[in-house]
XYZ file of C-alpha atoms in Angstrom:
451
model
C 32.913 -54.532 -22.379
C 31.135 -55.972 -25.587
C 28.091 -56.944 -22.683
C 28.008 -53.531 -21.754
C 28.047 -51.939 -25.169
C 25.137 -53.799 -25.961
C 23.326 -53.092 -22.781
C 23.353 -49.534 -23.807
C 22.001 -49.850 -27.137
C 19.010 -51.742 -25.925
C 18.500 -49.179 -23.187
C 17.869 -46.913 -25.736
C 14.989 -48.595 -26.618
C 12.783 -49.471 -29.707
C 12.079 -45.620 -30.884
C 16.096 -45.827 -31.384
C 16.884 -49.061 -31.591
C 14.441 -50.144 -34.566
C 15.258 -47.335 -36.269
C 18.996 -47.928 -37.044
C 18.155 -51.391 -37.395
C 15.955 -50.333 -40.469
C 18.481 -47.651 -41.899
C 21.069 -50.836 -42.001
C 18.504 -52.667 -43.904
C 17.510 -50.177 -45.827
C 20.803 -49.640 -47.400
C 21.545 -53.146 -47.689
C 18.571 -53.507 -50.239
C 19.860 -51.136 -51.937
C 17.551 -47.926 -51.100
C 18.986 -44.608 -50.831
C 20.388 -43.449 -48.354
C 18.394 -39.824 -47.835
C 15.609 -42.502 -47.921
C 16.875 -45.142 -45.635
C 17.525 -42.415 -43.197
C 14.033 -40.838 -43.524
C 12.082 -43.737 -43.464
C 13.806 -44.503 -40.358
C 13.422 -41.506 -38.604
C 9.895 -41.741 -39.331
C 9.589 -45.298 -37.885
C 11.115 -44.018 -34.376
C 8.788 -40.925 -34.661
C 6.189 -43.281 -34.625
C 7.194 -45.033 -31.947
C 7.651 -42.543 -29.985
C 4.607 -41.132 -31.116
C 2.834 -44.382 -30.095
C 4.699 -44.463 -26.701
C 3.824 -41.357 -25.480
C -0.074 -42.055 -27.053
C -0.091 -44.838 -24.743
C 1.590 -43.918 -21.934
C -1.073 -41.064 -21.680
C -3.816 -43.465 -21.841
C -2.265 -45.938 -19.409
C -1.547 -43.125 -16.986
C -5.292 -41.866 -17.767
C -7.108 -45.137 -17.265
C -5.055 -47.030 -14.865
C -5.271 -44.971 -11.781
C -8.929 -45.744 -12.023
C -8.749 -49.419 -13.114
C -6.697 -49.854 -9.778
C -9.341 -47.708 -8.023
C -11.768 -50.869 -9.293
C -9.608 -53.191 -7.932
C -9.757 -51.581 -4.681
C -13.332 -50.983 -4.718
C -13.584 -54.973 -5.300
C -11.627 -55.683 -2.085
C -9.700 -57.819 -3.434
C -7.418 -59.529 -1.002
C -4.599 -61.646 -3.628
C -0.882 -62.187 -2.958
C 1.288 -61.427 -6.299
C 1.614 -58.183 -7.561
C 1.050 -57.389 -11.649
C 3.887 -55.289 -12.079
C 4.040 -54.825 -15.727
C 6.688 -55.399 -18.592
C 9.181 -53.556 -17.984
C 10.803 -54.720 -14.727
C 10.129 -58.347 -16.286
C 11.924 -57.386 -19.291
C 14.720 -56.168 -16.703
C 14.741 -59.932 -15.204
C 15.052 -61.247 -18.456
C 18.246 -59.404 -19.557
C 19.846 -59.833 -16.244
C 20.026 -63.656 -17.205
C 23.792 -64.119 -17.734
C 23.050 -65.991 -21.334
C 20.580 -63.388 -22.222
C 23.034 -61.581 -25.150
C 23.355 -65.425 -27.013
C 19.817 -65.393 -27.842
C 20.233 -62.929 -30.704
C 22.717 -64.860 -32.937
C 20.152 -67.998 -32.031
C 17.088 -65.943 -33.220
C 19.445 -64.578 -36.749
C 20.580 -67.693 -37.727
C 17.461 -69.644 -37.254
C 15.934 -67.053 -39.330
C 18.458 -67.077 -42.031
C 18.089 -70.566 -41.907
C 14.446 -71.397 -42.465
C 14.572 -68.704 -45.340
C 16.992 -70.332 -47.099
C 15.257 -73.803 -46.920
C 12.358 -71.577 -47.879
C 10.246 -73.109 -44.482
C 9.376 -68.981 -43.913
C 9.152 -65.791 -45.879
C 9.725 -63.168 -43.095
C 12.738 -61.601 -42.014
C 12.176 -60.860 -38.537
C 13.757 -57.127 -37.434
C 12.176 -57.124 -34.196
C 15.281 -57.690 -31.987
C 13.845 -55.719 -29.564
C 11.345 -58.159 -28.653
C 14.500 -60.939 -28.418
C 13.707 -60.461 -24.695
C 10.724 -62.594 -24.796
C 12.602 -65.455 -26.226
C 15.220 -64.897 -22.900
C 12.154 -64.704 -20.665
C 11.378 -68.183 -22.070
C 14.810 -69.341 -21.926
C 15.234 -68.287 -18.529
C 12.261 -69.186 -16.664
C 12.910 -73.159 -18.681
C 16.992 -72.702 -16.976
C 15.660 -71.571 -13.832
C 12.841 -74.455 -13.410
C 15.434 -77.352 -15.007
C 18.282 -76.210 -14.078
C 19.671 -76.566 -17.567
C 20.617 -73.418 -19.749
C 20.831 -75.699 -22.926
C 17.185 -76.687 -22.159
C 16.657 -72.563 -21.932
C 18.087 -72.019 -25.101
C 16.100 -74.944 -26.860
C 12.934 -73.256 -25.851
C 13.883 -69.907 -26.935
C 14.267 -71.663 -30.530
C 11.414 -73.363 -30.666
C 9.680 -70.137 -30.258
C 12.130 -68.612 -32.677
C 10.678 -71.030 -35.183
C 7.291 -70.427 -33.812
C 7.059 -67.144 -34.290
C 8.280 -66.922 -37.996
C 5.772 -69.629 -38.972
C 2.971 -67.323 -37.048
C 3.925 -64.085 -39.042
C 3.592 -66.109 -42.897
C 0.065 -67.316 -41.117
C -1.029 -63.557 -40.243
C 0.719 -61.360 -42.949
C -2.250 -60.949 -45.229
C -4.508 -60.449 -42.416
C -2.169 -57.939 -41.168
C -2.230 -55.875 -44.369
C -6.264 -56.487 -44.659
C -5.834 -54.553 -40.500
C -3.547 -51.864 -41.587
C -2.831 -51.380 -45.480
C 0.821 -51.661 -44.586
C 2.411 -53.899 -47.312
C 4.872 -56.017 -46.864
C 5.177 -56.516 -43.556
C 3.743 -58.981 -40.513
C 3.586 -59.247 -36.570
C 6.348 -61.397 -35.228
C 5.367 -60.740 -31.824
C 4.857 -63.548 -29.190
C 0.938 -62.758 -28.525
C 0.471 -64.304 -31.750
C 1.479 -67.665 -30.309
C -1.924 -67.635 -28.583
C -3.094 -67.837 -32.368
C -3.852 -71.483 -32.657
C -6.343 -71.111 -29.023
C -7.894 -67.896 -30.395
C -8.517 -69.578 -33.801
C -10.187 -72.528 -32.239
C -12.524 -70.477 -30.230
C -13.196 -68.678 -33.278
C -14.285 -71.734 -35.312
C -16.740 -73.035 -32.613
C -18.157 -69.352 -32.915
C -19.026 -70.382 -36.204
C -21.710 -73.136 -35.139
C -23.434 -70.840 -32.203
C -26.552 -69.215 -33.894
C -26.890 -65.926 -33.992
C -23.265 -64.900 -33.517
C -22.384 -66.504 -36.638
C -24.162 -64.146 -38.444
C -22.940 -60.872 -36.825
C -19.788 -59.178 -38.296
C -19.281 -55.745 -36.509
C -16.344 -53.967 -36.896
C -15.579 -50.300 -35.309
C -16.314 -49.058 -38.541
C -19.947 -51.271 -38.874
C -20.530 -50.331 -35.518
C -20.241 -46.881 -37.120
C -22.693 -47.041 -39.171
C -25.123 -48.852 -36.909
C -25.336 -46.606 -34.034
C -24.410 -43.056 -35.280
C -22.166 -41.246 -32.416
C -21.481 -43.605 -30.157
C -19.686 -45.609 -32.532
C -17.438 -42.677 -33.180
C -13.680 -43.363 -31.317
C -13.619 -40.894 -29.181
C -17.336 -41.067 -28.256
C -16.268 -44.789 -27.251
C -13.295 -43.443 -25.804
C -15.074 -41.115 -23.483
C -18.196 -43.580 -22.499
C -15.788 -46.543 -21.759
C -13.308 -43.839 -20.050
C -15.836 -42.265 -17.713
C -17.547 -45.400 -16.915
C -14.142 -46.869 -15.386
C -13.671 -43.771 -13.980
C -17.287 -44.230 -12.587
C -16.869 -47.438 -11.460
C -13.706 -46.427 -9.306
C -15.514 -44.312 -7.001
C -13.786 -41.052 -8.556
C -15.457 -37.688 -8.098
C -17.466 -36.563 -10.776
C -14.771 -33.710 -11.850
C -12.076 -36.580 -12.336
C -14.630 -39.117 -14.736
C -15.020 -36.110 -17.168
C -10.967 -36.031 -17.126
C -10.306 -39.857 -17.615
C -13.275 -39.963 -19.792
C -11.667 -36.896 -21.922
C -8.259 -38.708 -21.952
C -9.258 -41.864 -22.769
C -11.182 -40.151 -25.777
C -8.204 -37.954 -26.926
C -6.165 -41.256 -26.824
C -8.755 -43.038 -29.242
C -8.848 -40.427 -31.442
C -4.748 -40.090 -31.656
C -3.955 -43.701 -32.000
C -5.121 -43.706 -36.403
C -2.918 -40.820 -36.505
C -0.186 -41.787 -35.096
C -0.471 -45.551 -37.030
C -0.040 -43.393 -40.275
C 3.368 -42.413 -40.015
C 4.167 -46.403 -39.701
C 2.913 -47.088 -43.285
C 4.866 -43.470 -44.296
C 7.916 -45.459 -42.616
C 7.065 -49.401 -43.212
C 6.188 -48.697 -46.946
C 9.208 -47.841 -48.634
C 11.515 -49.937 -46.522
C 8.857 -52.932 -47.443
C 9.149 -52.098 -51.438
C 12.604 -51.989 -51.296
C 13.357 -55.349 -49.355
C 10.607 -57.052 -51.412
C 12.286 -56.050 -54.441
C 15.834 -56.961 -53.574
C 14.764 -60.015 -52.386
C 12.916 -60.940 -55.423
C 16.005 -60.153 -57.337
C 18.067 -62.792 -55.111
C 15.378 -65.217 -55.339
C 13.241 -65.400 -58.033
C 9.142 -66.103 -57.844
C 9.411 -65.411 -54.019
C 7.614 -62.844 -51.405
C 9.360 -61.803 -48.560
C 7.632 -59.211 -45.776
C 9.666 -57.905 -42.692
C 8.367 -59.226 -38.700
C 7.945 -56.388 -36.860
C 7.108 -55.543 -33.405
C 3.101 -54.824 -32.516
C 2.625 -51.362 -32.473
C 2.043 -50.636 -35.965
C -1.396 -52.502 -35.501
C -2.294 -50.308 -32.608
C -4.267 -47.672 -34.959
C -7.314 -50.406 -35.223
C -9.960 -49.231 -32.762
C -10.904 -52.466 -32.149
C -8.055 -53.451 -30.190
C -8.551 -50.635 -27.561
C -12.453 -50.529 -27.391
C -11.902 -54.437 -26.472
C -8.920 -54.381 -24.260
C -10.756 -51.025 -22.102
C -13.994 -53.229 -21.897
C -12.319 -55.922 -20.818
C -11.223 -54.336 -17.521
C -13.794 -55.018 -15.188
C -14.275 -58.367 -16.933
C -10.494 -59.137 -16.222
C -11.531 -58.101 -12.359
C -14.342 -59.955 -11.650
C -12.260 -63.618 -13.141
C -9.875 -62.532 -10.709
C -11.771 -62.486 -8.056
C -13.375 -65.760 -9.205
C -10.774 -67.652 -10.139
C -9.155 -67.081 -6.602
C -12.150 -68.147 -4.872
C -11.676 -71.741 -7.013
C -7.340 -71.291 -6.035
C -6.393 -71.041 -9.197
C -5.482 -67.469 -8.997
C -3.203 -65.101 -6.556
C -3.002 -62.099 -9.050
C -3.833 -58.238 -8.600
C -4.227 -56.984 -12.449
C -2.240 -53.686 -11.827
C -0.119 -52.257 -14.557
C -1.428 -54.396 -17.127
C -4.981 -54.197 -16.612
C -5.137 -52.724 -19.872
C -4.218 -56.539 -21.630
C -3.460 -55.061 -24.853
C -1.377 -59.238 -25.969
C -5.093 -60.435 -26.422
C -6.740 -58.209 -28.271
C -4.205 -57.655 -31.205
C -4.086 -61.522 -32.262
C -8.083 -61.580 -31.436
C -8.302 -58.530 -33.748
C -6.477 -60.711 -36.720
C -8.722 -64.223 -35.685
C -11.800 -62.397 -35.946
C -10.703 -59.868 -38.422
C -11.703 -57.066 -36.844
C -15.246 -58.870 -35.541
C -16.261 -56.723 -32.679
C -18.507 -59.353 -30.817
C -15.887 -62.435 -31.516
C -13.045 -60.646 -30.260
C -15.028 -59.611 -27.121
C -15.796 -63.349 -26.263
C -12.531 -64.732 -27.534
C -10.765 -62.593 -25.093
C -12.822 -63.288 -22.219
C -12.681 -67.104 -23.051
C -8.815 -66.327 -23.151
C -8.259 -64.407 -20.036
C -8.005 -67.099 -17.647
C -4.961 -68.125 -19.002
C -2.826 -65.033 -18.545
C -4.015 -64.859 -14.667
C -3.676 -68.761 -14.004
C -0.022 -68.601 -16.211
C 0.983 -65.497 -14.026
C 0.154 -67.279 -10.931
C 1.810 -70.376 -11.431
C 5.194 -68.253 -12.543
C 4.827 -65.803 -9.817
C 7.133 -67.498 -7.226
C 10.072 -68.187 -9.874
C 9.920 -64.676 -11.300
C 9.831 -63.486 -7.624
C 13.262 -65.661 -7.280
C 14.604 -64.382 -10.429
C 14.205 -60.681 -9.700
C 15.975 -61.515 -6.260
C 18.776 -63.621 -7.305
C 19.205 -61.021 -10.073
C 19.069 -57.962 -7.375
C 16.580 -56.738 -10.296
C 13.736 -55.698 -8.023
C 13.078 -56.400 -4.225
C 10.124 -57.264 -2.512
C 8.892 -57.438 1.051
C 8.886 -61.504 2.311
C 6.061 -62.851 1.401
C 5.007 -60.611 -1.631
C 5.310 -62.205 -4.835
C 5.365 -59.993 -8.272
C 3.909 -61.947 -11.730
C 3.066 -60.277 -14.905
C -0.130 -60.761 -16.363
C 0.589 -60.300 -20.098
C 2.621 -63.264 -20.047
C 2.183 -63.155 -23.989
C 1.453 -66.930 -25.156
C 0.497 -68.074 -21.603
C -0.872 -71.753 -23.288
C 2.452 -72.280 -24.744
C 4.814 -70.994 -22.220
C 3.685 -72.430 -19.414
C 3.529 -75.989 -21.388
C 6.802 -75.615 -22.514
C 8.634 -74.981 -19.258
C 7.298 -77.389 -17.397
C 7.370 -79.988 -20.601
C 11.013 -79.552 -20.576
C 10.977 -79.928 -16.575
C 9.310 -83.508 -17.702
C 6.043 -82.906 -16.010
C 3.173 -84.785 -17.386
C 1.057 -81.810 -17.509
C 3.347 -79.829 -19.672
C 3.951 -82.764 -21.858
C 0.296 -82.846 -22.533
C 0.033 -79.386 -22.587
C 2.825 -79.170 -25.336
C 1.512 -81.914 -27.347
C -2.267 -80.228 -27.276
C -0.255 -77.454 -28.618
C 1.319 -79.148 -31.067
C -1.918 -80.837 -32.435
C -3.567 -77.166 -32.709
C -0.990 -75.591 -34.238
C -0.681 -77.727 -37.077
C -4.509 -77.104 -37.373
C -4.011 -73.851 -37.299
C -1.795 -73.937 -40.149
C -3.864 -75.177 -41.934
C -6.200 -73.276 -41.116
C -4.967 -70.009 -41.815
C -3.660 -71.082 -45.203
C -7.414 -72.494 -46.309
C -8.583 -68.897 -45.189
C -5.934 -66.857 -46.694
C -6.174 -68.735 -50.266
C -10.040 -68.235 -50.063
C -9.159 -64.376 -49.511
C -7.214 -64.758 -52.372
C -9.869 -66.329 -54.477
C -12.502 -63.660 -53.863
C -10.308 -61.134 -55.200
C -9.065 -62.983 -58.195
């Protein structure tokens, strides 16, 4: 009964299920309720209003992205099938509910030994902590093992959103708040990538963002200018009649030009809720700053992430096709061609850097299809053992935005006692720290300059 009441609320999904989430907090800090209940409203309206933004660009440009694929001839066994049924897999796990009291507690812990500052909201995105959990249960055989990895990236995460909450305001303008989402875990491979950048001439002196580029090239570097040229020229490279590039290239435009608008009404929402909790938390503990971890979207307004993550799609083909010529990939990028868990935490690294994020993310692409593969034929088993989704023998079904792909593949087969996961983990470990203190030295030389 208690399983299936909170089945229900989940399959309402974010747009409803942040919302109340936020309304509770809201009043707990004390805000008002006509407030709490407005600012919370607004929040779903923007998710909504971001859903439906990029469902209409999805449905616009992936038709023709698979048309590519086609085109290409590719010939690969596993199927990208997207998020959703994976998410599906994930919940079906039997242990999947005891992962939220894991995620709270941790949380509540590490604020109270003061080892974070963020109080992570997104329970929505608790699912990527069971998708950890369960593919570590599935490949050990031990749920305890499952739930020990989910943790770690509990911990994980909170430490990432202190390291990118001032770099996430410097994006958006939204105070008090971060990105608790998994894709930041890639933030420690990103970073390094980004700090070699800084020794290869010439690109060490560019620093092009959307609104540079701007500037720099008059039209074209207007969003929905970009929108249409990258658009049609997907479109174009699909094979599609000329009548159907001007309609992708118009959609793809219209959906560049809505995301800023829509990515308002999350500061209208995020603000007030933010003052309030950062007040009442001050009050409680004194000479502290606390921010709220929230779920991704409220970054998707930067036109950076998009103009990267559209370009990237015939990149993303052609290392497909490579990479399976060398065996190291059996993955069709379907229904997330579109790879839009690279470019947000490239978009922090490089702070909005047009030109790093562009080679950070093809540097970084690799790993999602290689990950994908090597978890295709346990996901397959999970999604049949879990009647979640059926396939015809010999078809597998992987997920390409498998969000942290360095780190979850490490950790899975670390705690299987592989040697290459062991290694893997520790390499992790070793860059993380480095990270940390990486992202500290930067963010108190941001605060410098502006004293």
């Amino acid at each position: 009964m208690f399983n299936d009441i909170i089945q229900y609320i989940l399959g309402l999904g974010a747009a409803i299920f942040l919302p109340v989430i936020m309304i509770i907090l809201g009043l707990c800090v004390k805000m008002k309720i006509k407030k709490a209940i407005i600012s919370g409203i607004t929040l779903g309206i923007a998710f909504t209003g971001m859903n439906v933004v990029l469902g209409f660009m999805f449905n616009s440009i992936s038709p023709a992205a698979q048309a590519l694929v086609q085109r290409t001839g590719l010939q690969l066994t596993a199927i990208d099938v997207g998020w959703a049924p994976i998410s599906a897999i994930a919940w079906a796990w039997p242990f999947a509910l005891f992962m939220f009291p894991v995620q709270i507690i941790i949380n509540l812990i590490m604020l109270a030994l003061k080892f974070t500052d963020c109080l992570n909201v997104d329970l929505w995105n608790v699912w990527g902590k069971i998708l950890t959990a369960t593919l570590v249960a599935y490949i050990t055989g031990s749920v305890v093992l499952g739930f020990v990895a989910g943790g770690i990236q509990v911990i994980l995460e909170l430490i990432s959103g202190d390291l990118v909450q001032k770099r996430c305001y410097e994006a958006t303008n939204i105070p008090g708040v971060t990105c608790t989402h998994p894709m930041f875990l890639q933030g420690p491979y990103l970073a390094l990538i980004n700090k070699i950048l800084d020794f290869v001439p010439g690109i060490n002196k560019v620093n092009v963002d959307a609104a540079e580029l701007k500037k720099r090239i008059g039209i074209f570097g207007e969003n929905s200018i970009m929108g249409f040229i990258v658009g049609g020229l997907i479109a174009f490279l699909g094979g599609y009649a000329i009548k159907d590039i001007l309609i992708t290239a118009m959609s793809v435009a219209t959906a560049m030009v809505l995301f800023p608008m829509v990515a308002k009404l999350f500061m209208q929402a995020l603000a007030p809720i933010a003052d309030a909790a950062g007040t009442f938390m001050k009050s409680k503990f004194k000479g502290r700053d606390f921010y709220i971890g929230l779920d991704w979207p409220f970054l998707a307004g930067c036109s950076e992430v998009w103009v990267i993550a559209i370009v990237l799609v015939p990149i993303e083909l052609v290392l497909a096709f490579g990479l399976s010529q060398m065996g190291l990939n059996k993955l069709i990028p379907l229904a997330s061609i579109i790879n839009i868990v690279v470019t947000p935490p490239a978009m922090i690294i490089a702070r909005k850097n047009l030109l790093r994020m562009f080679i950070m993310c093809i540097i970084a692409t690799p790993s999602y299809l290689i990950a994908a593969t090597q978890f295709a034929p346990q996901i397959t088993q999970m999604a049949a053992d879990t009647h979640t989704l059926q396939t015809q023998t010999g078809q597998l079904i992987s997920w390409m935005q498998i969000e942290a792909p360095e780190f979850r593949w490490s950790i899975v087969h670390a705690l299987n006692g592989d040697a290459s996961g062991i290694a893997g983990i520790a390499i992790f470990a070793i860059l993380f720290v480095w990270y940390f203190m990486y992202m500290k030295k930067r963010s108190n030389a941001q605060l410098s300059k502006k004293e």
